[in-house]
């Protein structure tokens, strides 16, 4: 047990309907504690969601918030969950025991009765209460003695479901892996963001922002996109080989058997609707293969769709030794699915989103499975975010290698600002791992090309 151990307990948990960065209702939990303080958590929400994510409970009343109200989830916190957890001694219960109470109370495999949004709000608030009980900051509660900062992924051009342009590759990111510190990574990333703004202006392109704080991608191809970002990088005096590399999140589940704008896929259609034509998994793998030869790309997330296991196998076989292949939609931070994906050898890195699974404990289990199999964990925000900086603290867990939390706006920056404070607290002990934050084979490959 770290720090002081003041005995105190949960007085009550209350739900509250708040709003996320897309003007859409979301859930907050306020946990009142017997020392007069309170712990809290604000839940984010995705747009390009994986099909196996735990259920985000919405009211479904079309007359209110387009069916997206969360009053039922809020009520579940204030009534059922409150009855189950009030009076619990914070020091007498571990996070795992606490989360088990919530999972058992819900009683469904995907948290559909009480809602994963309600459950995560309470689970996250309990982690904050634990840190308070230990008398340490939230990051220290997760970090133990770890002083390794996460490497930053920085989404600077938004498309797909995060901007209405019709361009399919959802996220174009830069990764300042060559920085000496997290603060230098912030300087590199923000400099490239501003430089890209000038490049876009010079080309007469708009500079409005998408859901994750990057510019709405005005280009229709990955080639134009990559060239503009590389120009922005070089204008800052950085090299993509040694300082700031490119990365993409295709979010290609959104174009498997359907167009980007469609909500439901045709089960018999096993093609990707990409660039105005139908493409097979082989075409998509060949597409990425060509692009990694042409451009300095260090990481590709969801370069293939979640229903296309064979496509994932093919992508991993052909690119897995050169590029970090991050699996998001396929695994949904779900330990049972991660076990299977590891066995099948799909990708070499896992994306971690707390609200895909719904409790802190299951997220930690997902992270352990990932690291034990030699993969990296990339901790992620959702496209609909709140100002909660929880993941900035959680990113200090020793099993997290990288963090992606967009590129501008207080909802995105809150997480990075937390990390800047942590880095300052750590002082000279803080380590920015650079290439060491990547899967071994990718690190070795990148070193060879330098
Ligand atoms: P989402 O997208 O939060 O809209 O699901 C983020 C991602 O695909 O990584
Ligand atoms: Zn993704």
Short mmCIF file of C-alpha atoms and ligand atoms in Angstrom, two decimals:
data_model
loop_
_atom_site.label_atom_id
_atom_site.label_comp_id
_atom_site.label_asym_id
_atom_site.label_seq_id
_atom_site.Cartn_x
_atom_site.Cartn_y
_atom_site.Cartn_z
CA UNK A 1 0.00 0.00 0.00
CA UNK A 2 1.40 3.36 -1.05
CA UNK A 3 1.42 6.59 0.95
CA UNK A 4 -0.89 7.15 3.89
CA UNK A 5 -3.86 4.91 4.44
CA UNK A 6 -6.68 6.97 5.88
CA UNK A 7 -9.73 4.80 6.56
CA UNK A 8 -12.68 6.21 4.67
CA UNK A 9 -15.63 5.00 2.69
CA UNK A 10 -18.04 5.70 -0.15
CA UNK A 11 -20.96 7.87 1.05
CA UNK A 12 -22.81 7.72 -2.29
CA UNK A 13 -22.42 7.55 -6.05
CA UNK A 14 -24.48 9.83 -8.25
CA UNK A 15 -24.83 9.92 -12.03
CA UNK A 16 -25.04 13.10 -14.07
CA UNK A 17 -25.82 13.70 -17.75
CA UNK A 18 -22.97 15.83 -19.11
CA UNK A 19 -21.89 16.66 -22.69
CA UNK A 20 -18.97 15.51 -24.80
CA UNK A 21 -16.92 17.40 -27.40
CA UNK A 22 -19.53 16.63 -30.11
CA UNK A 23 -22.41 18.26 -28.21
CA UNK A 24 -23.77 14.83 -27.34
CA UNK A 25 -24.85 13.64 -23.87
CA UNK A 26 -22.40 11.53 -21.89
CA UNK A 27 -22.18 10.11 -18.38
CA UNK A 28 -20.39 11.39 -15.29
CA UNK A 29 -20.14 9.69 -11.90
CA UNK A 30 -19.61 11.68 -8.74
CA UNK A 31 -18.49 9.49 -5.84
CA UNK A 32 -18.86 11.27 -2.49
CA UNK A 33 -16.41 10.14 0.18
CA UNK A 34 -16.59 10.18 3.96
CA UNK A 35 -13.60 12.54 4.28
CA UNK A 36 -15.74 15.22 2.65
CA UNK A 37 -14.03 14.92 -0.73
CA UNK A 38 -15.23 13.36 -3.95
CA UNK A 39 -13.90 11.26 -6.79
CA UNK A 40 -15.29 11.39 -10.31
CA UNK A 41 -15.03 10.16 -13.92
CA UNK A 42 -16.41 11.50 -17.21
CA UNK A 43 -17.02 8.95 -19.96
CA UNK A 44 -16.06 9.53 -23.64
CA UNK A 45 -17.85 8.14 -26.72
CA UNK A 46 -16.69 6.76 -30.10
CA UNK A 47 -18.00 7.19 -33.67
CA UNK A 48 -16.13 4.46 -35.55
CA UNK A 49 -16.91 1.86 -32.92
CA UNK A 50 -16.01 -1.83 -32.97
CA UNK A 51 -19.00 -4.19 -33.11
CA UNK A 52 -17.92 -6.10 -30.00
CA UNK A 53 -17.60 -3.08 -27.73
CA UNK A 54 -19.47 -3.23 -24.42
CA UNK A 55 -22.84 -1.51 -24.73
CA UNK A 56 -23.07 2.26 -24.39
CA UNK A 57 -26.56 2.68 -22.93
CA UNK A 58 -28.57 5.44 -24.66
CA UNK A 59 -32.21 6.35 -23.94
CA UNK A 60 -33.34 5.91 -27.56
CA UNK A 61 -36.06 8.57 -27.27
CA UNK A 62 -35.96 10.25 -30.73
CA UNK A 63 -37.55 13.40 -29.28
CA UNK A 64 -34.60 14.03 -26.96
CA UNK A 65 -31.00 14.41 -28.14
CA UNK A 66 -31.67 12.36 -31.30
CA UNK A 67 -32.15 9.29 -29.10
CA UNK A 68 -28.72 9.82 -27.52
CA UNK A 69 -29.79 10.89 -24.01
CA UNK A 70 -28.18 8.93 -21.16
CA UNK A 71 -30.71 9.43 -18.37
CA UNK A 72 -31.21 5.68 -17.92
CA UNK A 73 -27.47 5.12 -17.44
CA UNK A 74 -27.36 8.07 -15.03
CA UNK A 75 -30.28 6.63 -13.05
CA UNK A 76 -28.58 3.23 -12.92
CA UNK A 77 -25.62 4.87 -11.18
CA UNK A 78 -27.70 6.87 -8.70
CA UNK A 79 -30.03 3.98 -7.80
CA UNK A 80 -28.87 0.39 -8.35
CA UNK A 81 -25.12 0.95 -8.30
CA UNK A 82 -25.37 3.37 -5.40
CA UNK A 83 -27.26 0.77 -3.32
CA UNK A 84 -24.59 -1.83 -4.10
CA UNK A 85 -21.48 0.22 -3.28
CA UNK A 86 -22.40 2.86 -0.70
CA UNK A 87 -20.70 2.34 2.64
CA UNK A 88 -17.81 0.33 1.14
CA UNK A 89 -14.47 0.98 2.82
CA UNK A 90 -12.08 2.21 0.08
CA UNK A 91 -9.02 0.52 1.60
CA UNK A 92 -10.93 -2.70 2.26
CA UNK A 93 -11.68 -3.40 -1.41
CA UNK A 94 -9.30 -3.76 -4.35
CA UNK A 95 -10.11 -2.29 -7.77
CA UNK A 96 -10.63 -5.83 -9.00
CA UNK A 97 -13.05 -6.71 -6.19
CA UNK A 98 -14.91 -3.46 -6.73
CA UNK A 99 -15.23 -3.96 -10.50
CA UNK A 100 -16.42 -7.53 -9.92
CA UNK A 101 -19.30 -6.13 -7.85
CA UNK A 102 -20.29 -3.94 -10.81
CA UNK A 103 -19.94 -6.74 -13.38
CA UNK A 104 -21.99 -9.14 -11.25
CA UNK A 105 -24.67 -6.52 -10.61
CA UNK A 106 -25.03 -5.93 -14.36
CA UNK A 107 -25.11 -9.67 -15.07
CA UNK A 108 -24.78 -9.51 -18.89
CA UNK A 109 -21.76 -10.38 -21.05
CA UNK A 110 -21.53 -6.90 -22.62
CA UNK A 111 -22.79 -4.68 -19.76
CA UNK A 112 -26.02 -4.04 -21.63
CA UNK A 113 -28.32 -3.94 -18.59
CA UNK A 114 -26.75 -1.12 -16.59
CA UNK A 115 -24.68 0.24 -19.52
CA UNK A 116 -20.88 0.19 -19.94
CA UNK A 117 -20.98 4.00 -19.76
CA UNK A 118 -22.58 3.82 -16.29
CA UNK A 119 -20.24 1.06 -15.10
CA UNK A 120 -17.02 2.69 -16.37
CA UNK A 121 -17.98 6.01 -14.78
CA UNK A 122 -18.15 4.31 -11.37
CA UNK A 123 -15.09 2.10 -11.92
CA UNK A 124 -12.98 5.12 -12.97
CA UNK A 125 -14.22 7.20 -10.05
CA UNK A 126 -13.24 4.36 -7.69
CA UNK A 127 -9.65 4.46 -9.08
CA UNK A 128 -9.55 8.18 -8.19
CA UNK A 129 -10.90 7.35 -4.71
CA UNK A 130 -8.16 4.74 -4.28
CA UNK A 131 -5.47 7.29 -5.20
CA UNK A 132 -6.98 9.66 -2.64
CA UNK A 133 -6.93 6.92 -0.01
CA UNK A 134 -3.27 6.27 -0.77
CA UNK A 135 -2.49 9.99 -0.59
CA UNK A 136 -0.91 9.98 -4.08
CA UNK A 137 -1.70 11.58 -7.42
CA UNK A 138 -3.77 9.46 -9.82
CA UNK A 139 -0.75 8.75 -12.06
CA UNK A 140 1.29 7.44 -9.14
CA UNK A 141 -1.52 5.11 -8.21
CA UNK A 142 -1.11 3.49 -11.66
CA UNK A 143 2.62 4.01 -12.22
CA UNK A 144 4.02 2.21 -9.18
CA UNK A 145 7.72 3.07 -9.65
CA UNK A 146 7.50 3.51 -13.43
CA UNK A 147 8.99 6.72 -14.83
CA UNK A 148 8.63 5.87 -18.53
CA UNK A 149 6.54 8.44 -20.38
CA UNK A 150 4.32 7.32 -23.30
CA UNK A 151 5.33 8.19 -26.87
CA UNK A 152 2.80 10.51 -28.40
CA UNK A 153 0.67 9.76 -31.49
CA UNK A 154 -0.70 13.01 -32.84
CA UNK A 155 -3.71 13.00 -35.18
CA UNK A 156 -3.33 16.05 -37.42
CA UNK A 157 -5.67 15.32 -40.35
CA UNK A 158 -9.17 14.00 -39.64
CA UNK A 159 -11.34 12.16 -42.19
CA UNK A 160 -13.59 9.07 -42.27
CA UNK A 161 -16.24 9.15 -39.53
CA UNK A 162 -14.52 12.15 -37.87
CA UNK A 163 -15.03 14.64 -40.72
CA UNK A 164 -17.50 14.65 -43.61
CA UNK A 165 -15.10 14.64 -46.55
CA UNK A 166 -15.66 11.15 -47.93
CA UNK A 167 -11.92 10.31 -47.70
CA UNK A 168 -11.69 6.85 -46.17
CA UNK A 169 -8.41 6.90 -44.21
CA UNK A 170 -9.74 8.22 -40.90
CA UNK A 171 -6.63 9.47 -39.12
CA UNK A 172 -3.31 10.83 -40.37
CA UNK A 173 -0.91 11.07 -37.46
CA UNK A 174 2.64 12.10 -36.73
CA UNK A 175 4.72 10.38 -34.04
CA UNK A 176 7.60 12.43 -32.58
CA UNK A 177 9.62 9.34 -31.63
CA UNK A 178 12.96 11.19 -31.86
CA UNK A 179 12.20 13.55 -28.97
CA UNK A 180 14.35 13.44 -25.84
CA UNK A 181 11.41 14.10 -23.52
CA UNK A 182 7.61 14.22 -23.52
CA UNK A 183 7.73 18.02 -23.50
CA UNK A 184 9.97 17.98 -26.55
CA UNK A 185 7.52 15.58 -28.22
CA UNK A 186 4.80 18.15 -27.51
CA UNK A 187 6.94 20.87 -29.08
CA UNK A 188 7.58 18.74 -32.16
CA UNK A 189 3.94 17.72 -32.58
CA UNK A 190 2.48 21.19 -32.09
CA UNK A 191 5.12 22.71 -34.41
CA UNK A 192 4.15 20.27 -37.16
CA UNK A 193 0.45 21.06 -36.58
CA UNK A 194 1.10 24.81 -37.08
CA UNK A 195 3.39 24.15 -40.02
CA UNK A 196 0.71 22.00 -41.65
CA UNK A 197 -1.76 24.84 -41.21
CA UNK A 198 0.55 27.09 -43.29
CA UNK A 199 1.01 24.36 -45.92
CA UNK A 200 -2.78 24.02 -46.25
CA UNK A 201 -3.27 27.80 -46.41
CA UNK A 202 -0.60 28.12 -49.08
CA UNK A 203 -2.47 25.53 -51.15
CA UNK A 204 -5.73 27.46 -50.67
CA UNK A 205 -7.23 24.63 -48.58
CA UNK A 206 -9.57 25.18 -45.62
CA UNK A 207 -8.14 24.79 -42.12
CA UNK A 208 -11.29 23.89 -40.15
CA UNK A 209 -10.90 21.16 -37.57
CA UNK A 210 -12.37 17.66 -37.31
CA UNK A 211 -13.53 15.74 -34.25
CA UNK A 212 -10.06 15.01 -32.85
CA UNK A 213 -8.54 18.47 -33.27
CA UNK A 214 -6.69 17.78 -36.53
CA UNK A 215 -7.56 19.68 -39.69
CA UNK A 216 -10.41 18.29 -41.79
CA UNK A 217 -8.41 16.37 -44.40
CA UNK A 218 -8.96 18.31 -47.66
CA UNK A 219 -7.19 15.69 -49.78
CA UNK A 220 -8.78 12.74 -51.56
CA UNK A 221 -5.73 10.46 -51.54
CA UNK A 222 -3.13 9.21 -49.12
CA UNK A 223 -0.35 10.41 -51.46
CA UNK A 224 -1.46 14.06 -51.35
CA UNK A 225 -2.01 13.69 -47.60
CA UNK A 226 1.44 12.23 -46.92
CA UNK A 227 3.18 14.82 -49.12
CA UNK A 228 1.52 17.74 -47.31
CA UNK A 229 2.46 16.34 -43.88
CA UNK A 230 6.03 15.59 -44.97
CA UNK A 231 6.34 19.17 -46.24
CA UNK A 232 5.07 20.41 -42.85
CA UNK A 233 7.61 18.20 -41.03
CA UNK A 234 10.54 19.36 -43.15
CA UNK A 235 9.53 23.03 -42.83
CA UNK A 236 10.04 22.62 -39.07
CA UNK A 237 13.55 21.31 -39.69
CA UNK A 238 12.68 17.77 -38.58
CA UNK A 239 13.50 14.55 -40.41
CA UNK A 240 10.82 11.84 -40.75
CA UNK A 241 13.50 9.16 -40.40
CA UNK A 242 14.99 10.35 -37.13
CA UNK A 243 12.50 12.77 -35.50
CA UNK A 244 8.84 12.63 -36.55
CA UNK A 245 7.40 9.71 -38.55
CA UNK A 246 3.99 9.25 -40.19
CA UNK A 247 1.22 6.97 -38.90
CA UNK A 248 -2.33 6.21 -40.03
CA UNK A 249 -5.54 4.80 -38.60
CA UNK A 250 -7.48 3.49 -41.60
CA UNK A 251 -10.52 2.51 -39.48
CA UNK A 252 -11.25 0.21 -42.42
CA UNK A 253 -14.10 -1.63 -40.64
CA UNK A 254 -16.12 1.39 -41.80
CA UNK A 255 -15.62 0.48 -45.48
CA UNK A 256 -15.82 -3.32 -45.30
CA UNK A 257 -18.96 -4.46 -47.14
CA UNK A 258 -20.32 -0.89 -47.02
CA UNK A 259 -19.63 2.70 -47.98
CA UNK A 260 -18.30 5.13 -45.40
CA UNK A 261 -21.73 6.71 -44.97
CA UNK A 262 -23.62 3.42 -44.47
CA UNK A 263 -24.39 2.18 -40.98
CA UNK A 264 -24.97 -1.47 -41.86
CA UNK A 265 -22.80 -3.78 -43.88
CA UNK A 266 -24.02 -6.29 -46.46
CA UNK A 267 -23.01 -9.62 -44.86
CA UNK A 268 -22.27 -11.21 -48.25
CA UNK A 269 -20.08 -8.35 -49.46
CA UNK A 270 -16.47 -9.14 -48.56
CA UNK A 271 -14.95 -6.17 -50.37
CA UNK A 272 -13.71 -2.78 -49.22
CA UNK A 273 -15.45 0.28 -50.71
CA UNK A 274 -12.30 2.30 -51.20
CA UNK A 275 -11.49 5.20 -53.53
CA UNK A 276 -14.67 4.77 -55.57
CA UNK A 277 -14.07 1.09 -56.31
CA UNK A 278 -14.35 -2.34 -54.69
CA UNK A 279 -11.09 -3.71 -53.27
CA UNK A 280 -10.23 -7.15 -51.90
CA UNK A 281 -8.11 -7.71 -48.78
CA UNK A 282 -5.21 -8.50 -51.11
CA UNK A 283 -5.69 -5.09 -52.82
CA UNK A 284 -5.76 -3.32 -49.45
CA UNK A 285 -2.60 -5.09 -48.24
CA UNK A 286 -0.88 -4.24 -51.55
CA UNK A 287 -2.01 -0.61 -51.07
CA UNK A 288 -0.36 -0.37 -47.62
CA UNK A 289 2.69 -2.26 -48.84
CA UNK A 290 3.21 0.31 -51.57
CA UNK A 291 2.69 3.23 -49.18
CA UNK A 292 5.24 2.02 -46.62
CA UNK A 293 7.80 1.82 -49.42
CA UNK A 294 6.99 5.35 -50.55
CA UNK A 295 6.64 7.12 -47.19
CA UNK A 296 8.18 6.91 -43.69
CA UNK A 297 5.22 5.21 -41.99
CA UNK A 298 5.97 3.69 -38.58
CA UNK A 299 2.46 2.66 -37.49
CA UNK A 300 -0.82 1.64 -39.14
CA UNK A 301 -3.97 1.04 -37.07
CA UNK A 302 -6.96 -0.88 -38.43
CA UNK A 303 -5.49 -1.07 -41.91
CA UNK A 304 -7.98 -3.90 -42.41
CA UNK A 305 -11.61 -4.44 -41.26
CA UNK A 306 -12.68 -6.10 -37.99
CA UNK A 307 -14.69 -8.85 -39.74
CA UNK A 308 -11.81 -9.77 -42.03
CA UNK A 309 -9.65 -12.20 -40.01
CA UNK A 310 -7.95 -13.54 -43.16
CA UNK A 311 -7.18 -9.96 -44.21
CA UNK A 312 -5.59 -9.30 -40.79
CA UNK A 313 -3.48 -12.46 -41.17
CA UNK A 314 -2.31 -11.35 -44.62
CA UNK A 315 -1.55 -7.80 -43.51
CA UNK A 316 0.48 -9.05 -40.53
CA UNK A 317 2.41 -11.56 -42.64
CA UNK A 318 3.39 -8.97 -45.22
CA UNK A 319 3.95 -5.85 -43.10
CA UNK A 320 4.32 -7.03 -39.50
CA UNK A 321 8.12 -6.98 -39.46
CA UNK A 322 8.38 -3.39 -40.68
CA UNK A 323 5.45 -1.43 -39.27
CA UNK A 324 3.58 -1.31 -35.98
CA UNK A 325 0.16 -2.81 -36.82
CA UNK A 326 -2.30 -1.64 -34.17
CA UNK A 327 -5.50 -3.65 -33.70
CA UNK A 328 -8.49 -1.60 -32.53
CA UNK A 329 -11.98 -2.63 -33.72
CA UNK A 330 -11.17 -6.35 -33.88
CA UNK A 331 -10.26 -6.66 -30.19
CA UNK A 332 -12.28 -3.87 -28.51
CA UNK A 333 -10.01 -3.99 -25.40
CA UNK A 334 -11.71 -7.31 -24.61
CA UNK A 335 -9.37 -9.81 -22.89
CA UNK A 336 -11.16 -12.86 -24.34
CA UNK A 337 -10.87 -11.52 -27.91
CA UNK A 338 -7.29 -10.36 -27.33
CA UNK A 339 -6.33 -13.91 -26.29
CA UNK A 340 -7.72 -15.20 -29.55
CA UNK A 341 -6.15 -12.43 -31.69
CA UNK A 342 -2.75 -13.12 -30.11
CA UNK A 343 -3.12 -16.84 -30.81
CA UNK A 344 -3.99 -16.08 -34.43
CA UNK A 345 -1.06 -13.63 -34.66
CA UNK A 346 -3.14 -10.68 -35.82
CA UNK A 347 -1.20 -7.40 -35.77
CA UNK A 348 1.64 -6.66 -33.33
CA UNK A 349 0.13 -3.94 -31.12
CA UNK A 350 -3.21 -3.37 -29.38
CA UNK A 351 -5.26 -0.21 -28.96
CA UNK A 352 -6.62 0.31 -25.45
CA UNK A 353 -9.85 2.23 -24.81
CA UNK A 354 -11.41 1.95 -21.34
CA UNK A 355 -14.96 2.44 -22.54
CA UNK A 356 -14.76 -0.40 -25.08
CA UNK A 357 -14.75 -2.89 -22.20
CA UNK A 358 -16.19 -0.84 -19.33
CA UNK A 359 -14.03 -1.37 -16.23
CA UNK A 360 -10.50 -0.42 -15.15
CA UNK A 361 -9.79 -4.03 -14.11
CA UNK A 362 -10.63 -5.60 -17.47
CA UNK A 363 -8.62 -2.87 -19.22
CA UNK A 364 -5.60 -3.74 -17.06
CA UNK A 365 -6.09 -7.42 -17.90
CA UNK A 366 -6.17 -6.56 -21.64
CA UNK A 367 -2.93 -4.59 -21.22
CA UNK A 368 -1.21 -7.46 -19.40
CA UNK A 369 -2.14 -10.02 -22.08
CA UNK A 370 -0.80 -7.65 -24.73
CA UNK A 371 2.57 -7.06 -23.08
CA UNK A 372 3.01 -10.71 -22.07
CA UNK A 373 2.77 -11.63 -25.76
CA UNK A 374 5.45 -9.11 -26.79
CA UNK A 375 3.07 -6.53 -28.24
CA UNK A 376 2.74 -2.85 -27.44
CA UNK A 377 -0.27 -1.08 -25.92
CA UNK A 378 -1.42 2.22 -27.43
CA UNK A 379 -3.77 4.01 -25.01
CA UNK A 380 -6.47 6.02 -26.79
CA UNK A 381 -9.07 8.71 -26.32
CA UNK A 382 -12.42 8.50 -28.20
CA UNK A 383 -13.48 10.89 -30.94
CA UNK A 384 -16.21 12.23 -28.62
CA UNK A 385 -14.20 13.28 -25.54
CA UNK A 386 -14.62 15.16 -22.29
CA UNK A 387 -12.13 17.29 -20.40
CA UNK A 388 -11.40 14.37 -18.05
CA UNK A 389 -7.61 13.86 -17.98
CA UNK A 390 -7.86 10.29 -16.59
CA UNK A 391 -6.02 8.67 -19.52
CA UNK A 392 -3.14 11.15 -19.17
CA UNK A 393 -2.55 9.59 -15.73
CA UNK A 394 -3.39 6.03 -16.78
CA UNK A 395 -0.78 6.34 -19.58
CA UNK A 396 1.92 6.20 -16.90
CA UNK A 397 1.11 2.53 -16.24
CA UNK A 398 4.25 0.58 -17.11
CA UNK A 399 2.36 -1.49 -19.69
CA UNK A 400 1.42 1.53 -21.84
CA UNK A 401 3.90 2.43 -24.60
CA UNK A 402 2.11 5.14 -26.54
CA UNK A 403 -0.86 7.48 -26.21
CA UNK A 404 -3.08 8.98 -28.87
CA UNK A 405 -5.35 11.82 -27.86
CA UNK A 406 -5.76 14.04 -30.91
CA UNK A 407 -4.03 17.29 -31.60
CA UNK A 408 -5.87 20.41 -30.48
CA UNK A 409 -8.73 21.55 -28.23
CA UNK A 410 -8.89 21.40 -24.45
CA UNK A 411 -10.64 18.01 -24.51
CA UNK A 412 -7.55 16.57 -26.27
CA UNK A 413 -4.88 18.66 -24.55
CA UNK A 414 -6.13 17.88 -21.02
CA UNK A 415 -4.52 14.44 -21.29
CA UNK A 416 -1.19 15.75 -22.60
CA UNK A 417 -1.16 18.60 -20.09
CA UNK A 418 -1.51 16.01 -17.32
CA UNK A 419 1.52 14.21 -18.73
CA UNK A 420 3.51 17.45 -18.81
CA UNK A 421 2.79 17.95 -15.11
CA UNK A 422 3.78 14.34 -14.40
CA UNK A 423 7.02 14.79 -16.32
CA UNK A 424 7.78 17.88 -14.25
CA UNK A 425 7.04 15.96 -11.02
CA UNK A 426 9.36 13.14 -12.10
CA UNK A 427 12.17 15.54 -12.97
CA UNK A 428 15.34 13.88 -14.30
CA UNK A 429 13.91 10.41 -13.60
CA UNK A 430 11.40 10.78 -16.47
CA UNK A 431 12.29 8.72 -19.55
CA UNK A 432 10.90 9.29 -23.05
CA UNK A 433 11.42 5.91 -24.69
CA UNK A 434 11.38 6.91 -28.38
CA UNK A 435 11.79 3.85 -30.63
CA UNK A 436 11.82 1.58 -27.56
CA UNK A 437 8.06 2.16 -27.35
CA UNK A 438 7.58 0.10 -30.55
CA UNK A 439 7.46 -3.65 -31.13
CA UNK A 440 11.05 -5.03 -31.26
CA UNK A 441 11.00 -5.97 -34.95
CA UNK A 442 9.65 -2.53 -35.93
CA UNK A 443 12.29 -0.79 -33.82
CA UNK A 444 15.07 -2.83 -35.45
CA UNK A 445 13.69 -2.23 -38.93
CA UNK A 446 13.44 1.52 -38.31
CA UNK A 447 17.00 1.69 -36.96
CA UNK A 448 18.28 -0.02 -40.11
CA UNK A 449 16.62 2.50 -42.39
CA UNK A 450 18.10 5.48 -40.51
P1 LIG B 1 -13.71 6.47 -32.36
O1 LIG B 1 -12.41 6.42 -33.26
O2 LIG B 1 -13.39 7.00 -31.04
O3 LIG B 1 -14.61 7.36 -33.18
O4 LIG B 1 -14.26 5.06 -32.30
C1 LIG B 1 -11.11 6.32 -32.80
C2 LIG B 1 -10.39 5.18 -33.44
O5 LIG B 1 -10.90 4.52 -34.36
O6 LIG B 1 -9.28 4.90 -33.03
ZN1 LIG B 2 -8.94 3.14 -34.48
#
